[in-house]
CSV table of C-alpha atoms in Angstrom, one decimal:
chain,number,residue,atom,x,y,z
A,284,UNK,CA,-135.8,206.9,36.1
A,285,UNK,CA,-133.6,204.5,33.7
A,286,UNK,CA,-130.0,204.1,34.6
A,287,UNK,CA,-130.5,205.3,38.1
A,288,UNK,CA,-130.2,202.9,41.5
A,289,UNK,CA,-133.1,202.5,43.5
A,290,UNK,CA,-132.5,202.4,47.3
A,291,UNK,CA,-133.8,203.2,50.9
A,292,UNK,CA,-132.7,205.9,53.2
A,293,UNK,CA,-131.5,203.9,56.3
A,294,UNK,CA,-129.4,206.4,58.5
A,295,UNK,CA,-129.5,210.1,58.5
A,296,UNK,CA,-126.7,211.6,60.1
A,297,UNK,CA,-125.8,215.5,59.9
A,298,UNK,CA,-128.1,215.7,57.1
A,299,UNK,CA,-126.3,213.0,54.9
A,300,UNK,CA,-128.4,210.1,54.1
A,301,UNK,CA,-127.0,206.8,53.9
A,302,UNK,CA,-128.7,204.8,51.2
A,303,UNK,CA,-129.2,200.8,51.3
A,304,UNK,CA,-129.2,199.2,47.8
A,305,UNK,CA,-131.2,195.9,47.1
A,306,UNK,CA,-127.7,193.9,47.3
A,307,UNK,CA,-127.4,195.2,50.8
A,308,UNK,CA,-124.5,197.5,50.0
A,309,UNK,CA,-124.7,201.0,51.6
A,310,UNK,CA,-123.8,204.4,49.7
A,311,UNK,CA,-123.3,207.8,51.5
A,312,UNK,CA,-125.2,210.2,49.5
A,313,UNK,CA,-126.0,213.9,48.8
A,314,UNK,CA,-128.9,215.9,47.5
A,315,UNK,CA,-128.7,216.9,43.7
A,316,UNK,CA,-128.4,220.5,42.7
A,317,UNK,CA,-131.8,220.3,41.2
A,318,UNK,CA,-133.4,219.2,44.7
A,319,UNK,CA,-131.6,221.6,46.8
A,320,UNK,CA,-132.7,224.4,44.2
A,321,UNK,CA,-136.2,223.8,45.1
A,322,UNK,CA,-135.7,224.1,48.5
A,323,UNK,CA,-138.7,221.9,49.5
A,324,UNK,CA,-138.2,217.9,49.3
A,325,UNK,CA,-135.3,216.4,51.4
A,326,UNK,CA,-134.9,212.8,51.8
A,327,UNK,CA,-135.4,211.4,55.3
A,328,UNK,CA,-135.2,208.2,57.2
A,329,UNK,CA,-137.3,205.5,55.3
A,330,UNK,CA,-137.4,207.3,51.9
A,331,UNK,CA,-137.1,205.4,48.9
A,332,UNK,CA,-134.7,207.3,46.4
A,333,UNK,CA,-133.2,207.3,43.1
A,334,UNK,CA,-129.6,207.7,43.1
A,335,UNK,CA,-127.0,208.4,40.5
A,336,UNK,CA,-123.4,207.3,41.0
A,337,UNK,CA,-121.2,209.5,38.6
A,338,UNK,CA,-117.7,208.1,37.9
A,339,UNK,CA,-115.0,209.7,40.1
A,340,UNK,CA,-117.6,210.9,42.7
A,341,UNK,CA,-117.2,209.6,46.2
A,342,UNK,CA,-121.0,210.0,47.0
A,343,UNK,CA,-124.0,208.9,45.6
A,344,UNK,CA,-126.5,211.9,44.2
A,345,UNK,CA,-130.1,211.4,45.2
A,346,UNK,CA,-132.0,212.7,42.1
A,347,UNK,CA,-135.6,211.7,42.9
A,348,UNK,CA,-137.3,210.9,46.3
A,349,UNK,CA,-140.3,208.9,45.5
A,350,UNK,CA,-144.0,209.2,46.8
A,351,UNK,CA,-144.3,208.5,50.5
A,352,UNK,CA,-146.9,206.1,52.1
A,353,UNK,CA,-146.8,207.8,55.5
A,354,UNK,CA,-144.8,210.7,56.8
A,355,UNK,CA,-144.2,212.1,60.4
A,356,UNK,CA,-144.6,215.9,59.9
A,357,UNK,CA,-144.3,218.7,62.4
A,358,UNK,CA,-144.0,222.5,62.2
A,359,UNK,CA,-140.3,223.4,61.3
A,360,UNK,CA,-139.1,224.9,64.8
A,361,UNK,CA,-136.7,227.2,62.8
A,362,UNK,CA,-139.4,228.6,60.3
A,363,UNK,CA,-143.0,230.3,60.9
A,364,UNK,CA,-144.8,228.6,58.0
A,365,UNK,CA,-142.7,225.3,56.7
A,366,UNK,CA,-143.2,221.8,57.5
A,367,UNK,CA,-140.7,219.4,58.5
A,368,UNK,CA,-140.7,215.7,57.9
A,369,UNK,CA,-138.9,213.6,60.3
A,370,UNK,CA,-139.5,210.0,58.9
A,371,UNK,CA,-141.3,208.1,56.0
A,372,UNK,CA,-142.8,204.9,54.9
A,373,UNK,CA,-143.4,203.5,58.4
A,374,UNK,CA,-146.4,201.3,59.5
A,375,UNK,CA,-146.6,202.1,63.0
A,376,UNK,CA,-145.7,204.9,65.5
A,377,UNK,CA,-144.9,204.2,68.9
A,378,UNK,CA,-145.4,206.9,71.6
A,379,UNK,CA,-143.0,206.5,74.3
A,380,UNK,CA,-143.7,208.1,77.8
A,381,UNK,CA,-142.0,207.2,81.1
A,382,UNK,CA,-144.7,205.5,83.6
A,383,UNK,CA,-142.8,207.3,86.5
A,384,UNK,CA,-143.2,210.8,84.8
A,385,UNK,CA,-146.1,211.2,82.5
A,386,UNK,CA,-146.5,214.3,80.8
A,387,UNK,CA,-150.4,214.0,79.7
A,388,UNK,CA,-150.4,217.5,77.7
A,389,UNK,CA,-147.3,216.5,75.5
A,390,UNK,CA,-148.8,213.0,75.2
A,391,UNK,CA,-152.1,214.8,73.6
A,392,UNK,CA,-149.8,216.4,71.0
A,393,UNK,CA,-148.0,213.4,70.3
A,394,UNK,CA,-150.8,211.4,69.8
A,395,UNK,CA,-152.3,214.3,67.4
A,396,UNK,CA,-149.0,213.9,65.2
A,397,UNK,CA,-148.9,210.1,65.6
A,398,UNK,CA,-152.5,209.8,64.2
A,399,UNK,CA,-152.0,212.4,61.5
A,400,UNK,CA,-149.3,210.0,59.8
A,401,UNK,CA,-152.3,207.4,59.0
A,402,UNK,CA,-150.3,204.8,60.6
A,403,UNK,CA,-151.1,202.7,63.5
A,404,UNK,CA,-150.5,204.1,66.8
A,405,UNK,CA,-149.3,202.4,70.3
A,406,UNK,CA,-148.3,204.0,73.5
A,407,UNK,CA,-145.4,202.6,75.4
A,408,UNK,CA,-144.8,203.4,78.9
A,409,UNK,CA,-141.2,202.8,80.1
A,410,UNK,CA,-139.7,202.7,83.4
A,411,UNK,CA,-142.2,200.5,84.9
A,412,UNK,CA,-139.7,198.9,87.2
A,413,UNK,CA,-139.4,202.3,88.9
A,414,UNK,CA,-143.0,202.0,90.1
A,415,UNK,CA,-145.0,199.7,92.1
A,416,UNK,CA,-147.9,197.9,90.6
A,417,UNK,CA,-150.8,200.0,91.8
A,418,UNK,CA,-148.8,203.2,90.4
A,419,UNK,CA,-148.2,201.7,87.0
A,420,UNK,CA,-151.7,200.5,86.6
A,421,UNK,CA,-152.9,204.3,87.7
A,422,UNK,CA,-150.6,205.5,84.9
A,423,UNK,CA,-151.8,202.9,82.3
A,424,UNK,CA,-155.5,204.0,83.4
A,425,UNK,CA,-154.6,207.6,82.8
A,426,UNK,CA,-153.4,207.3,79.3
A,427,UNK,CA,-156.0,204.8,78.2
A,428,UNK,CA,-158.7,207.3,79.1
A,429,UNK,CA,-156.8,210.0,77.2
A,430,UNK,CA,-155.7,208.0,74.2
A,431,UNK,CA,-159.1,206.4,73.8
A,432,UNK,CA,-160.0,202.5,73.3
A,433,UNK,CA,-158.5,202.1,69.9
A,434,UNK,CA,-155.1,203.0,70.9
A,435,UNK,CA,-153.3,199.9,72.7
A,436,UNK,CA,-151.1,200.9,75.8
A,437,UNK,CA,-148.2,198.9,77.1
A,438,UNK,CA,-146.1,199.0,80.1
A,439,UNK,CA,-142.5,197.8,80.1
A,440,UNK,CA,-140.0,197.0,82.4
A,441,UNK,CA,-136.3,196.1,81.7
A,442,UNK,CA,-136.7,193.5,84.4
A,443,UNK,CA,-139.7,191.8,82.8
A,444,UNK,CA,-139.1,189.9,79.6
A,445,UNK,CA,-142.6,189.3,78.9
A,446,UNK,CA,-143.4,193.0,78.9
A,447,UNK,CA,-141.0,193.7,76.1
A,448,UNK,CA,-142.4,190.6,74.3
A,449,UNK,CA,-145.7,192.6,74.1
A,450,UNK,CA,-143.8,195.2,72.0
A,451,UNK,CA,-141.9,193.0,69.9
A,452,UNK,CA,-144.9,191.2,68.8
A,453,UNK,CA,-146.2,194.3,67.1
A,454,UNK,CA,-143.0,194.3,64.9
A,455,UNK,CA,-143.5,191.3,62.5
A,456,UNK,CA,-141.3,190.9,59.6
A,457,UNK,CA,-142.0,193.5,56.7
A,458,UNK,CA,-143.0,196.3,58.9
A,459,UNK,CA,-141.3,199.5,60.1
A,460,UNK,CA,-141.9,201.2,63.4
A,461,UNK,CA,-141.1,204.7,64.5
A,462,UNK,CA,-140.4,205.7,68.1
A,463,UNK,CA,-141.0,209.3,69.3
A,464,UNK,CA,-140.7,210.8,72.5
A,465,UNK,CA,-138.4,213.3,74.6
A,466,UNK,CA,-134.9,212.7,75.5
A,467,UNK,CA,-134.7,210.5,78.6
A,468,UNK,CA,-138.1,208.7,78.5
A,469,UNK,CA,-136.3,205.4,77.5
A,470,UNK,CA,-136.4,205.1,73.7
A,471,UNK,CA,-132.9,203.7,73.3
A,472,UNK,CA,-133.2,201.4,76.2
A,473,UNK,CA,-136.3,199.9,74.7
A,474,UNK,CA,-134.6,199.4,71.3
A,475,UNK,CA,-132.0,197.7,73.3
A,476,UNK,CA,-134.2,195.4,75.0
A,477,UNK,CA,-135.9,194.5,71.6
A,478,UNK,CA,-132.4,194.0,69.8
A,479,UNK,CA,-130.8,192.1,73.0
A,480,UNK,CA,-127.7,194.3,72.9
A,481,UNK,CA,-126.5,197.7,73.7
A,482,UNK,CA,-126.8,199.1,70.4
A,483,UNK,CA,-128.0,202.4,71.4
A,484,UNK,CA,-126.2,204.6,73.9
A,485,UNK,CA,-128.2,205.7,76.9
A,486,UNK,CA,-127.7,208.4,79.7
A,487,UNK,CA,-129.0,208.8,83.0
A,488,UNK,CA,-131.9,211.3,83.5
A,489,UNK,CA,-131.4,214.4,85.8
A,490,UNK,CA,-132.9,214.2,89.3
A,491,UNK,CA,-134.2,217.8,89.5
A,492,UNK,CA,-136.2,217.7,86.2
A,493,UNK,CA,-136.6,214.3,85.1
A,494,UNK,CA,-134.7,215.1,81.5
A,495,UNK,CA,-132.2,213.3,79.9
A,496,UNK,CA,-129.6,214.3,77.4
A,497,UNK,CA,-129.6,213.6,73.8
A,498,UNK,CA,-127.6,210.4,73.4
A,499,UNK,CA,-129.4,209.3,70.1
A,500,UNK,CA,-127.9,211.7,67.6
A,501,UNK,CA,-128.9,210.3,64.3
A,502,UNK,CA,-131.8,208.6,62.8
A,503,UNK,CA,-131.3,204.9,61.7
A,504,UNK,CA,-133.4,202.2,60.5
A,505,UNK,CA,-132.4,198.6,62.6
A,506,UNK,CA,-133.5,195.5,61.9
A,507,UNK,CA,-135.1,193.4,64.9
A,508,UNK,CA,-134.3,189.6,65.5
A,509,UNK,CA,-137.1,187.1,65.8
A,510,UNK,CA,-137.6,185.9,69.3
A,511,UNK,CA,-139.8,183.1,70.1
A,512,UNK,CA,-141.6,183.6,66.7
A,513,UNK,CA,-142.1,187.3,67.5
A,514,UNK,CA,-140.4,190.4,66.0
A,515,UNK,CA,-138.1,190.3,62.6
A,516,UNK,CA,-139.5,194.0,61.6
A,517,UNK,CA,-137.6,197.3,61.9
A,518,UNK,CA,-137.4,200.0,64.2
A,519,UNK,CA,-136.3,203.9,63.9
A,520,UNK,CA,-134.9,205.2,67.3
A,521,UNK,CA,-135.1,209.0,66.5
A,522,UNK,CA,-133.4,211.6,68.6
A,523,UNK,CA,-135.4,213.1,71.5
A,524,UNK,CA,-137.8,215.8,69.7
A,525,UNK,CA,-138.4,218.7,71.9
A,526,UNK,CA,-140.7,220.8,69.6
A,527,UNK,CA,-143.6,219.4,68.4
A,528,UNK,CA,-145.5,222.1,66.5
A,529,UNK,CA,-148.7,221.0,64.5
A,530,UNK,CA,-148.8,221.5,60.8
A,531,UNK,CA,-152.0,220.0,58.8
A,532,UNK,CA,-153.3,218.1,61.5
A,533,UNK,CA,-157.1,218.0,61.1
A,534,UNK,CA,-157.4,214.1,61.1
A,535,UNK,CA,-155.0,213.8,63.6
A,536,UNK,CA,-156.9,215.9,66.1
A,537,UNK,CA,-160.0,214.0,65.0
A,538,UNK,CA,-158.4,210.8,66.1
A,539,UNK,CA,-156.9,212.1,69.2
A,540,UNK,CA,-159.9,214.0,70.5
A,541,UNK,CA,-162.6,212.2,69.0
A,542,UNK,CA,-164.8,212.4,72.0
A,543,UNK,CA,-164.8,216.0,72.0
A,544,UNK,CA,-165.2,216.1,68.1
A,545,UNK,CA,-168.1,213.5,68.2
A,546,UNK,CA,-169.9,216.1,70.9
A,547,UNK,CA,-169.3,219.2,68.8
A,548,UNK,CA,-171.5,217.7,66.1
A,549,UNK,CA,-174.4,218.1,68.6
A,550,UNK,CA,-174.0,221.8,69.5
A,551,UNK,CA,-176.5,224.3,68.3
A,552,UNK,CA,-174.0,226.1,66.2
A,553,UNK,CA,-172.0,224.5,63.6
A,554,UNK,CA,-169.2,226.8,64.3
A,555,UNK,CA,-169.4,226.6,68.0
A,556,UNK,CA,-166.4,227.5,69.8
A,557,UNK,CA,-167.3,225.7,73.1
A,558,UNK,CA,-166.4,228.9,75.1
A,559,UNK,CA,-170.1,229.8,76.6
A,560,UNK,CA,-172.1,229.5,73.1
A,561,UNK,CA,-175.5,228.5,73.9
A,562,UNK,CA,-176.5,224.7,73.7
A,563,UNK,CA,-173.1,223.5,73.3
A,564,UNK,CA,-172.9,219.9,73.9
A,565,UNK,CA,-169.2,220.1,74.6
A,566,UNK,CA,-169.5,222.4,77.4
A,567,UNK,CA,-172.3,220.2,79.0
A,568,UNK,CA,-170.2,217.3,79.0
A,569,UNK,CA,-167.3,219.1,80.8
A,570,UNK,CA,-170.0,220.3,83.4
A,571,UNK,CA,-171.4,216.7,83.8
A,572,UNK,CA,-167.8,215.4,84.3
A,573,UNK,CA,-167.7,213.2,81.0
A,574,UNK,CA,-164.8,215.4,79.8
A,575,UNK,CA,-162.6,216.9,82.0
A,576,UNK,CA,-161.9,220.8,81.7
A,577,UNK,CA,-158.2,220.4,81.2
A,578,UNK,CA,-158.8,218.1,78.3
A,579,UNK,CA,-161.0,220.7,76.7
A,580,UNK,CA,-158.5,223.5,77.3
A,581,UNK,CA,-155.9,221.3,75.6
A,582,UNK,CA,-158.2,220.8,72.7
A,583,UNK,CA,-158.9,224.7,72.3
A,584,UNK,CA,-155.2,225.4,72.5
A,585,UNK,CA,-154.1,223.2,69.8
A,586,UNK,CA,-156.9,224.0,67.7
A,587,UNK,CA,-155.9,227.5,68.2
A,588,UNK,CA,-152.2,226.5,67.4
A,589,UNK,CA,-153.6,225.0,63.8
A,590,UNK,CA,-155.5,227.9,63.0
A,591,UNK,CA,-152.3,230.6,63.8
A,592,UNK,CA,-150.2,228.3,61.5
A,593,UNK,CA,-152.8,228.3,58.8
A,594,UNK,CA,-152.8,231.9,58.9
A,595,UNK,CA,-149.1,232.3,58.4
A,596,UNK,CA,-149.1,229.9,55.7
A,597,UNK,CA,-151.6,232.1,53.6
A,598,UNK,CA,-149.5,235.0,54.6
A,599,UNK,CA,-146.3,233.2,53.4
A,600,UNK,CA,-148.1,232.2,50.1
A,601,UNK,CA,-149.2,235.8,49.5
A,602,UNK,CA,-145.6,237.1,50.1
A,603,UNK,CA,-144.3,234.7,47.5
A,604,UNK,CA,-146.7,235.9,44.8
């Protein structure tokens, strides 16, 4: 768009984007009336936008959001059949879980959504310093078995600089990584370790349930320093995300549950539901112990959720006609 400034949304606080321009200056912006009228597309962290700066106006006006290369999407927790984009234009998703309080069912869901973005996926197990070496190794084993061989699993301890360096090497200059995970899992602590400073506020985790309070309240792109030749990329620490409803995640399901979907191709019936049909290769694998029953139950539950969301989307479309 001629005459418009092009910039990147580097912070999102109370729905007002902060846009960084090519000269390094930053401009607080609002969405144009036209974008608000459409009611669909809103700029999120990482978006490249075109901005107008009218005379006498104390904020820029976002007129256009350019096409995204990647995006992290969940089902809007406040709506029945709408997607919600949390971040855009990143290269890697770091799924953060605490080694001392693994939640494998949530991890499965996080991996589906992470894979659906098309970006590289890594699992980072924090708080390894709270466990002995045997317990850390066991936690990593469980996660590797769940995530599959193509997903790297890293364990970090705030007392072990070498473990932090493993994460830093993934963040080369020119790349952007997004952290996802619940409050209290150690995302902000990880960011502080990577930055070498207390840039993000942290809070104690409640003893009774292992949950933390929301300390990160805004999404922000932060530049990482180069340490011993590694790093130099950027990282986005997002507020702890409680709800992770699936939206359109067929590819993510295929990547996160590739073992089950590969076996499903061997079932007698193409539309096999893996719930008692004859000659079901998936059921046979469960009986033989090659796939855990709980993993199959998670897969079926998530597939059911996707199907339910798809039905609601169709119903919503019919109502709008």
